């Protein structure tokens, strides 16, 4: 088949799928003929905006046509014609090799692209993971020599179906031959060379018996887990005993992601090793325990908080990597919109006294905002003192205290002493009860600036919760300067982001009327090596800043309902809600529709994006 005919063949399929019509194909052919440098037809169709790359790939998968790899590469614009000719020449000079291998080895394309295209060509799934979740039970039912010879491993997909993951499915035996070797129903998939190799090696190792789990293996495994977590910016490692295996998951950008399965036999030795490192009692297996590890990462000490929790299948271990959560940020780097940042500085932090509350659920980035604010206030003429449980970042020039009830440094005791230290700024890690709330308010009444965090859903919820703690409304209204509510949303991976034009139904779920909002375009990631195939990389902060003004203070004293206070805030203070800030950031392509639905409270109808941009000082 010539390249030209491959192009028209694919164009025909696109017509059959109803994605384009003949008129567009004819127009693209005319454009193609006039181009100074020859371009494949499919690339021209894409450039004209008639079809998206995804649609082409999906069509090829649906139709499963027989097109040679080289033709597919050039037609989709992945490889230039001259590069293909050079690769073909090399291929000819090295009999016995595959074209794909030549292309990757000589860096014409990377493995990722190659496997992706083979998966399109053969209409099979591409398992992008570096570590495959091998179905070991099934693996044991297939002769190990066969797996090694075919270079494949059995894995389960998300819906539990069996897949045979081949490194090179083009050389896989025909289905009827495979059926004689593999029991039951299965489909074919393609996986990375490295992933298949590692999985095959692991299968060859004898199944670990409790007595055979060597100490050095366990020590290496624990170190490997911590090192991987540190390298990937993971905040927590979960090691969970299940009925038949030990599952390792890691929280990355706020979401728990499965990493690997370990043999169940390894559980006891692994937990014991971590207990020794954490100073916990290894003989005690039925009670919950906690501990701490100062892990030495090439001379750099990393603080790990460990919790052991007794479950029906054994002890579950969670390791929290404190210093790994995020680096100390300048408040300008928190991701606030221009007007939001300006308000935080001028109306909140530059005000000499009063309480500032940062609220949000666990993992919403409160601490990062708190530290960013401390950093902003930190100067040689200001005395800053903290009571934290525990200290998460050490900041030069301020006085930080880590609460440690075990040695008698309790929260109450520390707060009693803190005001006697002649501070200008007092940081209370968290308001957790009436005592700490009273301390914060008393300190503000005596002219101190108090920064603290609070566990509530949104800014108005923060005010109301103080009321419910039996604190007089007039005390709250005269001391609280500002409530910041926040969330961290996952950021769409820039490397694999695609436009997402919202459907009317999705627009409705955001609280808009589809009749008012004609078009809303967000982005979502499709998954690539850069983002570990999650479609997201990093996080972006979403903020709602309520600066209390007279109408809000009055409403509070008069014990208005949260609905009324909310309305007053929007009208008089120009407050932009969490949902609204999220919508603006999604419209900038930073986060996705799914993240907004997953994390932001949708209490009120949001205002139109253009109006929000104006309120936030965003140039649209
Ligand atoms: Zn990506």
Coordinates of C-alpha atoms and ligand atoms in Angstrom, one line a residue:
X1 CA 0.0 0.0 0.0
X2 CA 1.4 3.4 -0.9
X3 CA 1.4 6.2 1.6
X4 CA -1.2 8.2 -0.4
X5 CA -3.6 5.3 -0.4
X6 CA -3.2 4.8 3.4
X7 CA -4.2 8.4 3.8
X8 CA -7.4 8.0 1.7
X9 CA -8.1 4.7 3.4
X10 CA -8.1 6.4 6.8
X11 CA -10.1 9.3 5.5
X12 CA -12.7 6.9 4.2
X13 CA -12.9 5.3 7.6
X14 CA -13.4 8.8 9.2
X15 CA -16.2 9.4 6.8
X16 CA -17.8 6.0 7.6
X17 CA -17.6 6.9 11.3
X18 CA -19.5 10.1 10.5
X19 CA -16.7 12.3 11.8
X20 CA -16.2 14.1 8.5
X21 CA -18.0 14.2 5.1
X22 CA -16.7 13.7 1.6
X23 CA -16.7 17.5 1.0
X24 CA -14.1 18.0 3.7
X25 CA -11.9 15.1 2.3
X26 CA -12.0 16.7 -1.1
X27 CA -11.1 20.1 0.3
X28 CA -8.2 18.6 2.3
X29 CA -6.9 16.8 -0.8
X30 CA -6.9 20.2 -2.7
X31 CA -5.1 21.8 0.2
X32 CA -2.6 18.9 0.4
X33 CA -1.8 19.3 -3.3
X34 CA -1.0 23.0 -2.9
X35 CA 1.3 22.6 0.0
X36 CA 5.0 23.4 -0.7
X37 CA 6.1 20.4 1.3
X38 CA 4.3 17.1 1.1
X39 CA 2.1 16.4 4.1
X40 CA 0.1 13.3 4.9
X41 CA -3.7 13.6 4.3
X42 CA -4.6 12.8 7.9
X43 CA -2.3 15.5 9.2
X44 CA -3.9 18.0 6.8
X45 CA -7.4 17.0 8.1
X46 CA -6.2 17.5 11.7
X47 CA -4.5 20.8 10.8
X48 CA -7.8 22.0 9.3
X49 CA -9.5 21.2 12.6
X50 CA -11.8 18.6 10.9
X51 CA -10.8 15.8 13.2
X52 CA -8.8 15.5 16.4
X53 CA -5.9 13.1 16.9
X54 CA -7.9 11.1 19.4
X55 CA -10.8 10.6 17.0
X56 CA -8.4 9.3 14.3
X57 CA -6.9 6.8 16.8
X58 CA -10.3 5.7 18.1
X59 CA -11.5 5.2 14.5
X60 CA -8.4 3.0 13.7
X61 CA -9.0 1.0 16.9
X62 CA -12.7 0.5 16.1
X63 CA -12.1 -0.5 12.5
X64 CA -9.0 -2.5 13.0
X65 CA -7.5 -2.1 9.6
X66 CA -4.4 -3.7 8.4
X67 CA -1.9 -0.9 7.9
X68 CA 1.9 -1.3 8.2
X69 CA 3.5 0.4 11.2
X70 CA 5.7 2.6 9.0
X71 CA 2.8 3.9 7.0
X72 CA 0.8 4.5 10.1
X73 CA 3.7 6.5 11.6
X74 CA 4.1 8.8 8.6
X75 CA 0.4 9.2 8.0
X76 CA -0.3 10.2 11.5
X77 CA 2.5 12.7 11.3
X78 CA 4.6 11.0 14.0
X79 CA 7.5 10.4 11.7
X80 CA 8.6 12.3 8.6
X81 CA 8.9 10.4 5.3
X82 CA 12.7 10.9 5.2
X83 CA 13.1 9.6 8.7
X84 CA 11.1 6.5 7.8
X85 CA 13.3 5.9 4.7
X86 CA 16.5 6.1 6.9
X87 CA 14.9 3.8 9.4
X88 CA 13.9 1.3 6.7
X89 CA 17.5 1.4 5.3
X90 CA 18.9 0.6 8.8
X91 CA 16.3 -2.2 9.1
X92 CA 17.4 -3.8 5.9
X93 CA 21.0 -3.8 7.1
X94 CA 20.1 -5.6 10.3
X95 CA 18.1 -8.7 9.4
X96 CA 16.3 -10.3 12.3
X97 CA 15.4 -7.0 14.0
X98 CA 12.0 -5.4 14.1
X99 CA 11.4 -2.0 12.6
X100 CA 10.0 -0.8 15.9
X101 CA 13.2 -1.7 17.6
X102 CA 15.2 0.2 15.1
X103 CA 13.0 3.3 15.5
X104 CA 13.3 3.3 19.2
X105 CA 17.0 2.4 19.4
X106 CA 17.9 5.2 17.0
X107 CA 15.7 7.7 18.8
X108 CA 13.4 8.3 15.8
X109 CA 10.5 7.9 18.2
X110 CA 10.3 6.8 21.9
X111 CA 9.0 3.5 23.3
X112 CA 5.9 5.2 24.5
X113 CA 4.9 6.4 21.0
X114 CA 5.8 3.1 19.4
X115 CA 3.7 1.1 21.8
X116 CA 0.9 3.5 21.6
X117 CA 0.8 3.2 17.8
X118 CA 1.1 -0.6 17.9
X119 CA -1.9 -0.6 20.3
X120 CA -3.8 1.5 17.8
X121 CA -2.7 -0.7 14.9
X122 CA -3.8 -3.9 16.6
X123 CA -6.7 -2.3 18.5
X124 CA -5.5 -3.6 21.8
X125 CA -5.1 -1.8 25.2
X126 CA -1.7 -0.3 26.1
X127 CA -0.8 -0.9 29.7
X128 CA 1.4 2.1 30.5
X129 CA 2.4 1.2 34.0
X130 CA 6.0 0.6 34.8
X131 CA 5.0 -2.1 37.3
X132 CA 2.3 -4.5 36.1
X133 CA -0.1 -5.9 38.6
X134 CA 0.5 -9.6 37.7
X135 CA -2.3 -12.1 38.4
X136 CA 0.1 -14.5 40.2
X137 CA -2.5 -17.2 40.7
X138 CA -3.1 -17.3 36.9
X139 CA 0.7 -17.1 36.3
X140 CA 1.2 -20.2 38.3
X141 CA -1.3 -22.1 36.1
X142 CA 0.7 -21.3 33.0
X143 CA 4.1 -23.0 32.4
X144 CA 6.8 -20.4 33.3
X145 CA 8.8 -21.4 30.3
X146 CA 5.9 -20.5 28.1
X147 CA 5.5 -17.1 29.6
X148 CA 9.2 -16.4 29.2
X149 CA 9.3 -17.7 25.6
X150 CA 6.3 -15.6 24.6
X151 CA 7.5 -12.7 26.8
X152 CA 4.1 -12.0 28.3
X153 CA 2.5 -12.0 31.8
X154 CA -1.1 -12.4 32.9
X155 CA -2.6 -9.2 34.5
X156 CA -6.1 -8.0 35.5
X157 CA -7.5 -4.8 34.1
X158 CA -9.7 -2.4 36.1
X159 CA -12.8 -4.4 35.6
X160 CA -11.1 -7.6 36.6
X161 CA -10.8 -9.1 33.1
X162 CA -7.7 -11.2 32.3
X163 CA -5.2 -9.7 29.9
X164 CA -2.1 -11.2 28.5
X165 CA 0.4 -8.3 28.5
X166 CA 2.9 -8.9 25.6
X167 CA 6.0 -6.9 25.1
X168 CA 5.6 -7.5 21.4
X169 CA 2.1 -8.6 20.5
X170 CA 3.1 -8.7 16.8
X171 CA 5.0 -11.8 17.5
X172 CA 2.5 -13.4 19.8
X173 CA 1.2 -16.8 18.8
X174 CA -2.3 -16.9 17.2
X175 CA -5.3 -16.9 19.6
X176 CA -6.1 -20.6 19.1
X177 CA -2.6 -21.6 20.1
X178 CA -2.7 -19.3 23.2
X179 CA -6.0 -20.8 24.2
X180 CA -4.3 -24.2 24.7
X181 CA -1.7 -22.7 27.1
X182 CA -3.8 -20.2 29.0
X183 CA -6.9 -21.4 30.8
X184 CA -10.1 -19.3 30.5
X185 CA -11.0 -16.1 28.7
X186 CA -8.4 -13.5 28.0
X187 CA -7.6 -10.6 25.8
X188 CA -4.2 -9.4 24.4
X189 CA -2.5 -6.1 25.5
X190 CA 0.8 -4.4 25.0
X191 CA 3.1 -3.4 27.8
X192 CA 6.6 -1.8 28.2
X193 CA 9.6 -4.0 27.7
X194 CA 10.9 -3.1 31.1
X195 CA 7.6 -3.8 32.8
X196 CA 7.3 -7.3 31.3
X197 CA 10.9 -8.1 32.1
X198 CA 10.5 -7.1 35.7
X199 CA 7.3 -9.0 36.1
X200 CA 8.8 -12.2 34.5
X201 CA 11.8 -11.9 36.9
X202 CA 9.6 -11.5 39.9
X203 CA 7.6 -14.6 38.8
X204 CA 10.8 -16.6 38.7
X205 CA 11.7 -15.9 42.3
X206 CA 10.5 -18.7 44.5
X207 CA 7.4 -17.6 46.5
X208 CA 8.7 -16.1 49.7
X209 CA 8.0 -18.2 52.8
X210 CA 7.8 -16.4 56.2
X211 CA 11.0 -18.0 57.3
X212 CA 12.7 -17.3 54.0
X213 CA 12.0 -13.6 53.9
X214 CA 15.6 -12.5 54.5
X215 CA 16.3 -9.5 56.7
X216 CA 18.3 -7.8 54.0
X217 CA 15.5 -8.1 51.5
X218 CA 13.0 -6.5 53.9
X219 CA 15.4 -3.7 54.8
X220 CA 16.0 -3.1 51.1
X221 CA 12.2 -3.1 50.4
X222 CA 11.4 -0.5 53.1
X223 CA 14.2 1.8 51.9
X224 CA 13.0 1.3 48.3
X225 CA 9.5 2.3 49.2
X226 CA 10.6 5.4 51.1
X227 CA 13.1 6.4 48.3
X228 CA 10.4 6.0 45.6
X229 CA 7.9 8.0 47.6
X230 CA 10.5 10.8 48.1
X231 CA 11.4 10.9 44.5
X232 CA 7.7 11.1 43.3
X233 CA 6.7 13.7 45.9
X234 CA 4.4 11.3 47.6
X235 CA 2.8 12.5 50.9
X236 CA 1.8 9.1 52.4
X237 CA 2.7 5.4 51.9
X238 CA 0.0 2.8 52.8
X239 CA 1.1 -0.8 53.4
X240 CA -2.1 -2.8 53.7
X241 CA -2.6 -6.4 54.5
X242 CA -5.5 -7.8 52.4
X243 CA -6.8 -11.4 52.5
X244 CA -4.3 -12.8 50.0
X245 CA -1.6 -10.1 49.5
X246 CA 0.0 -7.0 50.9
X247 CA -1.0 -3.9 49.0
X248 CA 1.1 -0.8 48.7
X249 CA -0.6 2.4 47.8
X250 CA 0.8 6.0 47.8
X251 CA -0.9 9.3 48.1
X252 CA 0.3 11.6 45.3
X253 CA -1.2 15.0 44.7
X254 CA -3.9 14.1 47.2
X255 CA -5.1 10.9 45.6
X256 CA -4.3 7.4 46.7
X257 CA -2.7 5.4 43.8
X258 CA -2.0 1.6 43.9
X259 CA 1.7 1.0 43.4
X260 CA 2.5 -2.7 43.9
X261 CA 1.4 -5.9 45.5
X262 CA 3.8 -7.8 47.8
X263 CA 3.5 -11.4 49.0
X264 CA 1.4 -11.7 52.1
X265 CA 4.2 -13.7 53.7
X266 CA 6.3 -10.6 53.8
X267 CA 3.9 -8.7 56.0
X268 CA 5.1 -9.5 59.4
X269 CA 8.8 -9.0 58.6
X270 CA 8.1 -5.7 56.8
X271 CA 6.0 -4.3 59.7
X272 CA 8.6 -5.4 62.2
X273 CA 11.3 -3.7 60.3
X274 CA 9.4 -0.4 60.2
X275 CA 8.5 -0.8 63.9
X276 CA 12.2 -1.1 64.8
X277 CA 13.0 2.0 62.7
X278 CA 10.1 3.9 64.3
X279 CA 10.8 2.9 67.9
X280 CA 7.5 1.0 68.3
X281 CA 7.0 -2.3 70.1
X282 CA 7.5 -5.2 67.8
X283 CA 6.0 -7.8 70.2
X284 CA 2.7 -5.9 70.2
X285 CA 0.6 -6.7 67.2
X286 CA -2.9 -6.3 68.4
X287 CA -2.9 -2.7 69.5
X288 CA -2.7 0.4 67.4
X289 CA 0.7 2.2 67.7
X290 CA 2.6 5.1 66.4
X291 CA 6.2 6.1 65.9
X292 CA 8.6 8.4 64.1
X293 CA 11.5 7.8 61.8
X294 CA 14.2 10.3 60.9
X295 CA 15.1 8.8 57.6
X296 CA 18.6 9.6 56.3
X297 CA 18.3 10.5 52.6
X298 CA 21.9 11.1 51.6
X299 CA 22.7 13.2 54.6
X300 CA 19.3 15.0 54.4
X301 CA 17.0 14.1 57.3
X302 CA 13.4 13.3 56.4
X303 CA 10.8 13.2 59.1
X304 CA 8.4 10.2 58.8
X305 CA 5.4 9.8 61.0
X306 CA 4.3 6.2 61.3
X307 CA 0.9 4.7 62.4
X308 CA 0.3 1.0 62.9
X309 CA -3.4 0.0 62.9
X310 CA -4.6 -3.4 63.7
X311 CA -7.0 -4.8 61.1
X312 CA -8.6 -8.3 60.7
X313 CA -5.9 -9.2 58.2
X314 CA -3.0 -7.9 60.2
X315 CA -1.4 -4.6 60.9
X316 CA -1.8 -1.8 58.4
X317 CA 1.1 0.7 58.3
X318 CA 0.8 4.3 57.1
X319 CA 4.0 6.3 56.7
X320 CA 3.5 10.1 56.4
X321 CA 6.4 11.9 54.8
X322 CA 6.3 15.3 56.5
X323 CA 9.0 17.2 54.6
X324 CA 7.8 15.8 51.4
X325 CA 4.4 17.4 51.4
X326 CA 5.5 20.6 49.6
X327 CA 8.3 23.1 49.9
X328 CA 7.9 26.3 51.7
X329 CA 6.2 28.7 49.3
X330 CA 6.2 32.4 48.9
X331 CA 2.6 33.5 49.1
X332 CA 2.8 34.8 45.5
X333 CA 3.4 31.1 44.5
X334 CA 0.3 29.7 46.2
X335 CA -1.7 30.1 43.0
X336 CA -4.0 32.9 44.2
X337 CA -5.6 35.2 41.6
X338 CA -4.1 38.7 41.5
X339 CA -7.0 40.3 43.4
X340 CA -7.1 37.5 46.0
X341 CA -3.4 37.8 46.7
X342 CA -3.6 41.6 46.9
X343 CA -6.5 41.3 49.5
X344 CA -4.6 38.7 51.5
X345 CA -1.6 41.0 51.8
X346 CA -3.2 44.4 52.2
X347 CA -6.4 43.6 54.1
X348 CA -5.3 40.7 56.1
X349 CA -1.5 40.2 56.7
X350 CA -0.6 43.9 56.8
X351 CA -3.3 44.6 59.5
X352 CA -1.5 44.8 62.9
X353 CA -3.8 42.6 65.0
X354 CA -6.7 40.2 64.8
X355 CA -7.3 36.5 64.0
X356 CA -6.8 35.0 60.6
X357 CA -8.3 31.6 60.2
X358 CA -7.3 29.2 57.4
X359 CA -9.9 26.5 56.9
X360 CA -10.4 23.4 54.9
X361 CA -10.4 19.6 55.2
X362 CA -7.2 17.6 55.8
X363 CA -4.9 17.8 52.8
X364 CA -6.3 21.1 51.5
X365 CA -3.0 22.9 51.8
X366 CA -3.9 24.9 54.9
X367 CA -0.4 24.5 56.3
X368 CA 1.2 25.7 53.1
X369 CA -0.8 28.9 53.2
X370 CA -0.1 29.3 56.9
X371 CA 3.7 28.9 56.4
X372 CA 3.6 31.2 53.3
X373 CA 1.9 33.8 55.5
X374 CA 4.4 33.4 58.3
X375 CA 7.2 33.8 55.7
X376 CA 5.6 37.0 54.4
X377 CA 5.5 38.4 58.0
X378 CA 8.9 37.2 59.0
X379 CA 11.3 40.2 59.4
X380 CA 14.0 41.3 61.9
X381 CA 11.5 43.6 63.7
X382 CA 8.8 41.1 64.3
X383 CA 8.7 38.4 66.9
X384 CA 6.8 35.3 65.6
X385 CA 6.1 32.3 67.9
X386 CA 4.4 29.1 67.1
X387 CA 2.7 26.1 68.8
X388 CA 2.4 23.3 66.2
X389 CA 1.6 19.6 66.3
X390 CA 4.1 18.9 64.9
X391 CA 6.4 21.5 63.3
X392 CA 6.3 20.7 59.6
X393 CA 8.8 23.2 58.2
X394 CA 11.6 24.9 60.1
X395 CA 11.7 28.6 59.2
X396 CA 14.8 30.6 59.9
X397 CA 14.3 33.5 62.4
X398 CA 11.1 32.4 64.1
X399 CA 10.4 30.5 67.3
X400 CA 8.7 27.2 66.7
X401 CA 7.5 24.7 69.3
X402 CA 6.4 21.2 68.5
X403 CA 3.7 19.9 70.8
X404 CA 4.8 16.6 72.4
X405 CA 2.3 15.3 74.9
X406 CA 4.6 12.3 75.7
X407 CA 7.1 14.5 77.4
X408 CA 4.5 16.9 78.9
X409 CA 4.6 19.6 76.3
X410 CA 0.8 19.7 75.8
X411 CA -1.1 22.1 73.7
X412 CA -2.8 23.7 76.7
X413 CA 0.5 24.2 78.5
X414 CA 2.2 25.7 75.5
X415 CA -0.7 28.1 74.8
X416 CA -0.6 29.3 78.4
X417 CA 3.1 30.2 78.0
X418 CA 3.0 31.6 74.5
X419 CA 1.7 35.1 75.3
X420 CA 4.3 35.6 77.9
X421 CA 7.0 35.5 75.2
X422 CA 6.3 39.0 74.0
X423 CA 5.3 38.0 70.5
X424 CA 3.9 40.2 67.7
X425 CA 2.6 37.2 65.8
X426 CA 1.2 34.0 67.3
X427 CA 0.7 31.0 65.2
X428 CA -1.5 28.3 66.7
X429 CA -1.2 25.2 64.5
X430 CA -4.9 24.4 64.8
X431 CA -8.0 25.5 66.7
X432 CA -9.2 22.2 68.0
X433 CA -11.4 23.1 71.0
X434 CA -12.9 26.0 73.0
X435 CA -9.6 26.5 74.9
X436 CA -7.5 27.1 71.8
X437 CA -10.3 29.3 70.3
X438 CA -10.4 31.4 73.5
X439 CA -6.6 31.7 73.5
X440 CA -6.6 32.9 69.9
X441 CA -9.3 35.5 70.6
X442 CA -7.8 36.7 73.9
X443 CA -4.4 37.2 72.2
X444 CA -6.1 39.2 69.4
X445 CA -7.9 41.3 72.0
X446 CA -4.6 42.2 73.6
X447 CA -3.3 43.5 70.2
X448 CA -1.6 40.4 68.8
X449 CA -1.8 39.1 65.3
X450 CA -2.9 35.4 65.4
X451 CA -2.7 33.0 62.5
X452 CA -4.3 29.6 62.9
X453 CA -6.1 26.8 61.0
X454 CA -9.5 25.3 61.5
X455 CA -11.2 22.3 60.1
X456 CA -14.3 23.5 58.3
X457 CA -15.8 23.3 54.8
X458 CA -15.9 26.9 53.8
X459 CA -15.2 30.4 55.2
X460 CA -18.7 31.1 56.6
X461 CA -18.6 27.6 58.2
X462 CA -15.5 28.8 60.0
X463 CA -17.4 31.7 61.6
X464 CA -20.4 29.6 62.5
X465 CA -18.3 26.9 64.1
X466 CA -16.8 29.5 66.4
X467 CA -20.3 30.5 67.4
X468 CA -21.2 26.9 68.0
X469 CA -18.2 26.7 70.4
X470 CA -20.0 29.1 72.6
X471 CA -17.8 32.0 71.8
X472 CA -19.7 35.3 72.0
X473 CA -20.7 36.7 68.6
X474 CA -19.4 40.1 69.4
X475 CA -16.0 38.7 70.3
X476 CA -15.8 36.9 67.0
X477 CA -16.9 39.9 65.1
X478 CA -14.4 42.2 66.8
X479 CA -11.4 39.9 66.5
X480 CA -11.6 37.8 63.4
X481 CA -10.1 39.7 60.4
X482 CA -10.4 37.1 57.8
X483 CA -11.3 33.5 57.0
X484 CA -9.5 31.8 54.1
X485 CA -11.1 28.6 52.9
X486 CA -9.2 26.4 50.5
X487 CA -8.7 23.2 48.6
X488 CA -6.0 21.7 46.5
X489 CA -7.1 20.5 43.1
X490 CA -5.0 18.3 40.8
X491 CA -3.4 20.2 38.0
X492 CA -4.0 18.9 34.5
X493 CA -0.8 17.5 33.0
X494 CA 0.5 19.9 30.4
X495 CA 2.1 17.2 28.4
X496 CA -1.1 15.3 27.6
X497 CA -3.8 17.9 28.1
X498 CA -6.7 17.9 25.7
X499 CA -9.6 20.4 25.3
X500 CA -12.8 19.4 27.0
X501 CA -15.9 21.1 25.7
X502 CA -18.5 20.8 28.4
X503 CA -21.8 19.1 27.6
X504 CA -25.0 20.8 28.7
X505 CA -25.4 18.2 31.4
X506 CA -22.0 19.0 32.8
X507 CA -22.6 22.7 32.7
X508 CA -25.8 22.1 34.7
X509 CA -23.8 20.0 37.3
X510 CA -21.6 23.1 37.9
X511 CA -24.7 25.1 38.8
X512 CA -25.0 27.1 35.6
X513 CA -28.1 27.2 33.4
X514 CA -27.0 25.7 30.0
X515 CA -29.3 28.2 28.3
X516 CA -27.1 31.0 29.8
X517 CA -23.7 29.4 29.2
X518 CA -23.3 28.8 25.5
X519 CA -19.8 27.3 25.6
X520 CA -17.4 26.3 28.3
X521 CA -14.0 24.8 27.5
X522 CA -11.9 23.1 30.2
X523 CA -9.0 20.7 29.8
X524 CA -8.3 17.2 30.9
X525 CA -5.2 15.0 30.7
X526 CA -5.2 11.7 28.7
X527 CA -2.2 10.2 30.6
X528 CA 1.5 10.1 29.6
X529 CA 4.8 9.1 31.1
X530 CA 5.3 12.6 32.5
X531 CA 2.3 12.3 34.8
X532 CA 2.6 8.6 35.6
X533 CA -0.4 8.1 33.4
X534 CA -2.7 9.9 35.8
X535 CA -3.5 12.8 33.5
X536 CA -2.6 15.1 36.4
X537 CA 0.7 16.5 37.7
X538 CA 1.1 18.8 40.7
X539 CA -1.7 20.7 42.3
X540 CA -3.3 24.1 42.3
X541 CA -4.8 25.9 45.3
X542 CA -8.4 27.1 45.2
X543 CA -9.2 30.0 47.6
X544 CA -12.2 31.7 49.1
X545 CA -11.2 34.7 51.1
X546 CA -13.7 36.4 53.4
X547 CA -12.5 39.7 54.8
X548 CA -15.0 40.7 57.5
X549 CA -16.5 44.2 56.9
X550 CA -19.3 46.0 58.8
X551 CA -22.3 44.3 57.1
X552 CA -20.8 40.9 57.8
X553 CA -19.9 41.8 61.4
X554 CA -23.5 43.0 61.9
X555 CA -24.9 39.9 60.3
X556 CA -22.8 37.8 62.7
X557 CA -23.9 39.7 65.8
X558 CA -27.5 39.4 64.7
X559 CA -27.0 35.7 64.3
X560 CA -28.2 35.6 60.7
X561 CA -28.4 32.3 58.9
X562 CA -25.4 31.0 56.9
X563 CA -27.4 31.5 53.7
X564 CA -28.0 35.2 54.6
X565 CA -24.3 35.7 55.6
X566 CA -23.2 34.1 52.4
X567 CA -25.3 36.5 50.4
X568 CA -24.1 39.5 52.3
X569 CA -20.5 38.4 51.7
X570 CA -20.9 38.1 48.0
X571 CA -22.7 41.5 47.8
X572 CA -20.7 43.6 50.1
X573 CA -17.2 42.1 50.3
X574 CA -16.9 40.9 46.7
X575 CA -16.1 37.4 48.0
X576 CA -15.5 34.8 45.3
X577 CA -16.5 31.3 46.4
X578 CA -14.4 28.1 46.3
X579 CA -16.5 26.9 43.4
X580 CA -16.2 30.2 41.5
X581 CA -12.4 30.3 41.9
X582 CA -12.3 26.7 40.8
X583 CA -14.3 27.4 37.7
X584 CA -12.0 30.3 36.7
X585 CA -9.0 28.0 37.2
X586 CA -10.6 25.3 35.1
X587 CA -11.4 27.8 32.4
X588 CA -7.7 28.7 32.4
X589 CA -7.0 25.0 31.7
X590 CA -5.4 24.5 35.1
X591 CA -7.7 21.9 36.5
X592 CA -10.5 19.7 35.2
X593 CA -14.3 19.4 35.5
X594 CA -13.9 16.1 37.4
X595 CA -11.7 17.7 40.0
X596 CA -14.3 20.5 40.6
X597 CA -17.1 18.0 41.0
X598 CA -14.9 15.8 43.3
X599 CA -13.7 18.5 45.7
X600 CA -15.6 21.8 45.7
X601 CA -18.8 22.5 47.6
X602 CA -21.5 23.6 45.2
X603 CA -23.8 25.7 47.5
X604 CA -24.7 28.6 45.3
X605 CA -25.2 29.3 41.6
X606 CA -21.8 30.6 40.4
X607 CA -21.6 33.9 38.6
X608 CA -20.5 33.9 34.9
X609 CA -16.8 33.4 34.3
X610 CA -16.4 36.8 32.7
X611 CA -17.7 38.5 35.8
X612 CA -15.5 36.3 38.0
X613 CA -12.4 37.2 36.0
X614 CA -13.2 40.8 36.6
X615 CA -13.6 40.3 40.4
X616 CA -10.4 38.3 40.6
X617 CA -8.4 40.6 38.4
X618 CA -7.8 37.9 35.9
X619 CA -7.1 39.0 32.3
X620 CA -9.2 36.9 30.1
Ligands
LIG1 ZN1 0.5 13.6 31.2

